[in-house]
CSV table of C-alpha atoms in Angstrom, one decimal:
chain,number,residue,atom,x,y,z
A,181,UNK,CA,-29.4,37.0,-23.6
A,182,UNK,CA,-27.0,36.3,-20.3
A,183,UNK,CA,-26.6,33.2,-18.6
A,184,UNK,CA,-27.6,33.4,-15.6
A,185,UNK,CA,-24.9,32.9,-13.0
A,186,UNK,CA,-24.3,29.8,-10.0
A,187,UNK,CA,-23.2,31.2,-6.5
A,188,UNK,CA,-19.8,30.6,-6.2
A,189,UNK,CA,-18.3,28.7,-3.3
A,190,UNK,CA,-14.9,28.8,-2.8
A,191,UNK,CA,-13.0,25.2,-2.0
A,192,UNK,CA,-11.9,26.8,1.6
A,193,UNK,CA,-15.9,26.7,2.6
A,194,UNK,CA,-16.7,23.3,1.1
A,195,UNK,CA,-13.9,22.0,3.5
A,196,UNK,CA,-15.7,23.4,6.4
A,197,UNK,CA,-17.1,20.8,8.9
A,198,UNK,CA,-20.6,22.8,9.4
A,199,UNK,CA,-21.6,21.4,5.5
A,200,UNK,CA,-20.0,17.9,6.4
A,201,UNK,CA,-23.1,15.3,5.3
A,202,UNK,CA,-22.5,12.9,8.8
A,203,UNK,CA,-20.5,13.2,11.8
A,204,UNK,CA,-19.2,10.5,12.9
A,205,UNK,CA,-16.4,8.7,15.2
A,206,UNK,CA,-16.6,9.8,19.3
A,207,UNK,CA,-17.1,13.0,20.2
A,208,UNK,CA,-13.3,13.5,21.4
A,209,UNK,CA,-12.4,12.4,18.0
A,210,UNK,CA,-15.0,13.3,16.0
A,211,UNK,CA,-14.8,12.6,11.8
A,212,UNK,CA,-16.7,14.7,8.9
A,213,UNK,CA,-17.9,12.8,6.2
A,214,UNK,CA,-18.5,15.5,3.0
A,215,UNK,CA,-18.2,15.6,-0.5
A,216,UNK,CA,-14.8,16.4,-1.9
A,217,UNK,CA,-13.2,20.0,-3.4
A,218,UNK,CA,-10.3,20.5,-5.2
A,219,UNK,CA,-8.4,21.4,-2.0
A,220,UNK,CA,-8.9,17.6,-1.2
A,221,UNK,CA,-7.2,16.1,-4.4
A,222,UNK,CA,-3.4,15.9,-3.1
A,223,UNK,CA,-4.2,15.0,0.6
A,224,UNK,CA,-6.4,12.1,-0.9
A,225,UNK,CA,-3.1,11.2,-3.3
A,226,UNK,CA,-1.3,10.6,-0.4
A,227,UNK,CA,-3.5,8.8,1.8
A,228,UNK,CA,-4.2,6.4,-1.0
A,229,UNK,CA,-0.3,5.9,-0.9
A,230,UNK,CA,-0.6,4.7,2.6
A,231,UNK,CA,-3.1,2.3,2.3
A,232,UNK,CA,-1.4,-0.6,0.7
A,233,UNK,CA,-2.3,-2.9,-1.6
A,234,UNK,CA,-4.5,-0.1,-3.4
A,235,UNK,CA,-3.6,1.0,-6.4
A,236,UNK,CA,-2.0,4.2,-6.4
A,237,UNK,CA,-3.5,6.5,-9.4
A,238,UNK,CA,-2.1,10.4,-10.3
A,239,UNK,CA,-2.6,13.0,-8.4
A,240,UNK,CA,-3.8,14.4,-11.3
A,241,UNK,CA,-6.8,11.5,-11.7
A,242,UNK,CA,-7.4,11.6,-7.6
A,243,UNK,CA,-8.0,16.1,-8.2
A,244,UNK,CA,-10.8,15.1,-11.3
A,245,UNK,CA,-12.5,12.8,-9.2
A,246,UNK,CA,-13.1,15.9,-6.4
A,247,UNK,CA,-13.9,17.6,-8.7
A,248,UNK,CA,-15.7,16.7,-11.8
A,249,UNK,CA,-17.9,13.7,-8.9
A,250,UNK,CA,-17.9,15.2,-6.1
A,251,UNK,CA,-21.5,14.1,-5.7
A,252,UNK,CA,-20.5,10.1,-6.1
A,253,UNK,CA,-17.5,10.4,-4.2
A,254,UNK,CA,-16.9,11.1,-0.4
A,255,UNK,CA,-14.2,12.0,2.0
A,256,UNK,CA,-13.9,11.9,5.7
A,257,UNK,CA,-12.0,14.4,8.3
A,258,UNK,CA,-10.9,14.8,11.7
A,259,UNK,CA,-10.6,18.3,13.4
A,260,UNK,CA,-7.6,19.4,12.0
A,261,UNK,CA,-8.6,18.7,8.1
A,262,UNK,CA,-6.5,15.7,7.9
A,263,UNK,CA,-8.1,13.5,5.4
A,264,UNK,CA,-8.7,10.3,6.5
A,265,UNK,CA,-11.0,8.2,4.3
A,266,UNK,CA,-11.9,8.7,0.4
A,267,UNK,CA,-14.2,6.7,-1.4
A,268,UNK,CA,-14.6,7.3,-4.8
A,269,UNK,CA,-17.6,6.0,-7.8
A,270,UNK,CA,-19.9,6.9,-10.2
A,271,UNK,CA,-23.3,6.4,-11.4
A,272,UNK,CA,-23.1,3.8,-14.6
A,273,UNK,CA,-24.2,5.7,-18.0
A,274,UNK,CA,-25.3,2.4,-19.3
A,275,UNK,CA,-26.8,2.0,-15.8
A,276,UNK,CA,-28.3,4.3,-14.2
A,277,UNK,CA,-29.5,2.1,-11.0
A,278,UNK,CA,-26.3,1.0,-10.6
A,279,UNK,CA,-23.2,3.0,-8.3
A,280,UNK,CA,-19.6,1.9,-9.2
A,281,UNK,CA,-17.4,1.9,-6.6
A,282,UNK,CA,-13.9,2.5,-7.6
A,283,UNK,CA,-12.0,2.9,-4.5
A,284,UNK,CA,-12.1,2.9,-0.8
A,285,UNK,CA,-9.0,4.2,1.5
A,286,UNK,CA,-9.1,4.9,5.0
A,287,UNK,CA,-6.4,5.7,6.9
A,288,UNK,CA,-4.5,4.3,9.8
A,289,UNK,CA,-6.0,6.5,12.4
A,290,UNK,CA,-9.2,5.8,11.1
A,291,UNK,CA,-9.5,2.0,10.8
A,292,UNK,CA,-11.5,0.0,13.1
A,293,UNK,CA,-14.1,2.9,13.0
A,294,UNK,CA,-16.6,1.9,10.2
A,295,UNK,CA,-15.8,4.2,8.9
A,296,UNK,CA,-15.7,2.7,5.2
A,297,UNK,CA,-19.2,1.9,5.6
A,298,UNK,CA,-20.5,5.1,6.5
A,299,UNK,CA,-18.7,6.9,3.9
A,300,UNK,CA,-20.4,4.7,1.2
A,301,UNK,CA,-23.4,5.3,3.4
A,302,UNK,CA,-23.1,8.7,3.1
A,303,UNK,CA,-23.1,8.5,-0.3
A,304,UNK,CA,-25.7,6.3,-1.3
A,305,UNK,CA,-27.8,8.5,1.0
A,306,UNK,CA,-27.2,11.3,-1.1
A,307,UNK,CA,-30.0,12.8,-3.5
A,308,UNK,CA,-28.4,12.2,-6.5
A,309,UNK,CA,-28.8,8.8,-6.0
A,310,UNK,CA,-32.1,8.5,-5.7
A,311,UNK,CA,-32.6,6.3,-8.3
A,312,UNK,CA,-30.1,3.7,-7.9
A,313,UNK,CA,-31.0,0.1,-6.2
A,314,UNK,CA,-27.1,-1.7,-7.2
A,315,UNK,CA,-23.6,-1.1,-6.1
A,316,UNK,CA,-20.9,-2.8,-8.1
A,317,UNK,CA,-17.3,-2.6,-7.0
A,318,UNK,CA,-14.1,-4.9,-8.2
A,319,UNK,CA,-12.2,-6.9,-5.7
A,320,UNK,CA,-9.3,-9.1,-5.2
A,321,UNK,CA,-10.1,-12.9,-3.8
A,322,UNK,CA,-7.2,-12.2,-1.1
A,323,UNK,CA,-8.7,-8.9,0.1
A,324,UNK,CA,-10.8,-10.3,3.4
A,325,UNK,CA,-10.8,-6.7,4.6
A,326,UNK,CA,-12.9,-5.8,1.1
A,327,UNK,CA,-15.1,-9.0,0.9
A,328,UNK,CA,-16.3,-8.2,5.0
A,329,UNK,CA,-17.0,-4.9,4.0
A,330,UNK,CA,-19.3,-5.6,1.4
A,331,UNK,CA,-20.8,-8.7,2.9
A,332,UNK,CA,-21.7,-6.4,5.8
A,333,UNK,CA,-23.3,-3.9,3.4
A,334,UNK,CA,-25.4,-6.0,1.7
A,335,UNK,CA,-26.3,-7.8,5.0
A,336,UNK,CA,-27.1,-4.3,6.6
A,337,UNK,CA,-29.1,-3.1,3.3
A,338,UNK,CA,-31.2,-6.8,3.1
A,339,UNK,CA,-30.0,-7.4,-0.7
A,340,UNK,CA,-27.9,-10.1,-2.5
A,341,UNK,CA,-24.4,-10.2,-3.2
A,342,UNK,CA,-23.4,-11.8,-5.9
A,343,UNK,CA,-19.4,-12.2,-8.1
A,344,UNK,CA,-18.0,-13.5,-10.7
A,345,UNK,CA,-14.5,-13.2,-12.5
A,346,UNK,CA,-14.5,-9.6,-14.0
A,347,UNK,CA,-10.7,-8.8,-15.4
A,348,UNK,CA,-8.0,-11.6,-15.0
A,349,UNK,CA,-4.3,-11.5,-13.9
A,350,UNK,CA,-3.5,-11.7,-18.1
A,351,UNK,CA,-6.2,-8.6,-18.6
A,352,UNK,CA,-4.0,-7.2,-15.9
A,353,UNK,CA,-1.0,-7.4,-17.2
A,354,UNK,CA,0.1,-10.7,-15.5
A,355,UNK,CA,1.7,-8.7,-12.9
A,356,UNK,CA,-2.1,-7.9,-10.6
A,357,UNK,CA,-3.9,-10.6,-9.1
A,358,UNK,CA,-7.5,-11.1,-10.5
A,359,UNK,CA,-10.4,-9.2,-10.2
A,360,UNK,CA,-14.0,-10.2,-9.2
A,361,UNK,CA,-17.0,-8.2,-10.0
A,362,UNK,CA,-19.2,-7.8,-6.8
A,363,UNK,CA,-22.5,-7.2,-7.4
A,364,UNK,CA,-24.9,-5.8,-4.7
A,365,UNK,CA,-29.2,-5.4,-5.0
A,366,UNK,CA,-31.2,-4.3,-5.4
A,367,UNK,CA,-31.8,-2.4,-2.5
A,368,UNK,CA,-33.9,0.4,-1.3
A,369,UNK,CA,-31.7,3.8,-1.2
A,370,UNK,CA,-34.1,5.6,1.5
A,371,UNK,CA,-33.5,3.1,3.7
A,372,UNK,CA,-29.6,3.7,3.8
């Protein structure tokens, strides 16, 4: 008995802008919003490095989540490849209506865009999430540009926002400052 065999598609393709999910930006500087490949990995690694205050993970952990969620997470392009803007989550096991957002990063040629919001547009748009109505995320009390972003999300998408203390600065280590759970929905994914 054989397995039956998935297409192949090498990482070069993926990165092309005909499969990107949006377009986006002005149409002199246009951006690609599409899933990730492991071609993406390293280029992500170092435009989470110039985002400050984020947290800076391995390459190695910034390559899985290309790969292994691709379909939770998102990157965005301009012309020349150049990533930047990542945006990375997951789909909770213990649940499934609710989207964790881990990390969003965009880049210094990219702010002032939106572009953060259409890349966790883009994902929330995406088939795979179908079924889920919640997005959680962590954030910092001093992070305005965080908070605005998710005020405006849940504004645009007609659903609470609610937060609460979720790890403190002694969880942390003592040397992090706290982190609040933000807690979004439900809302209606089609109408992302």
């Amino acid at each position: 008995m054989s397995t039956p065999t998935q297409p192949f598609t090498p990482s070069a393709d993926l990165a092309r802008p005909t499969v990107a999910d949006a377009v986006v930006g002005h149409a002199e500087t246009p951006l690609f919003i599409r899933k990730p490949n492991a071609d993406d990995g390293w280029g992500v690694y170092e435009l989470v490095k110039a985002c400050p205050p984020l947290d800076v993970n391995s390459a190695y952990a910034y390559l899985l989540l290309a790969t292994q969620f691709r379909d939770t997470c998102a990157v965005a392009t301009n012309e020349s490849g150049e990533i930047v803007g990542f945006v990375s989550g997951y789909v909770k096991d213990n649940a499934p209506d609710t989207y964790f957002l881990w990390q969003v990063a965009v880049g210094e040629k990219a702010r002032g865009t939106g572009l953060a919001r259409r890349l966790v547009e883009a994902i929330m748009s995406r088939p795979e999430l179908d079924d889920v109505h919640h997005l959680e995320t962590t954030i910092t009390p001093d992070n305005q540009a965080s908070w605005g972003l998710f005020r405006r999300l849940a504004a645009r998408w007609h659903a609470p926002l609610n937060s609460r203390e979720y790890f403190s600065t002694e969880q942390l280590g003592g040397e992090h400052d706290p982190e609040n759970l933000v807690r979004i929905g439900p809302f209606q994914t089609g109408r992302i």
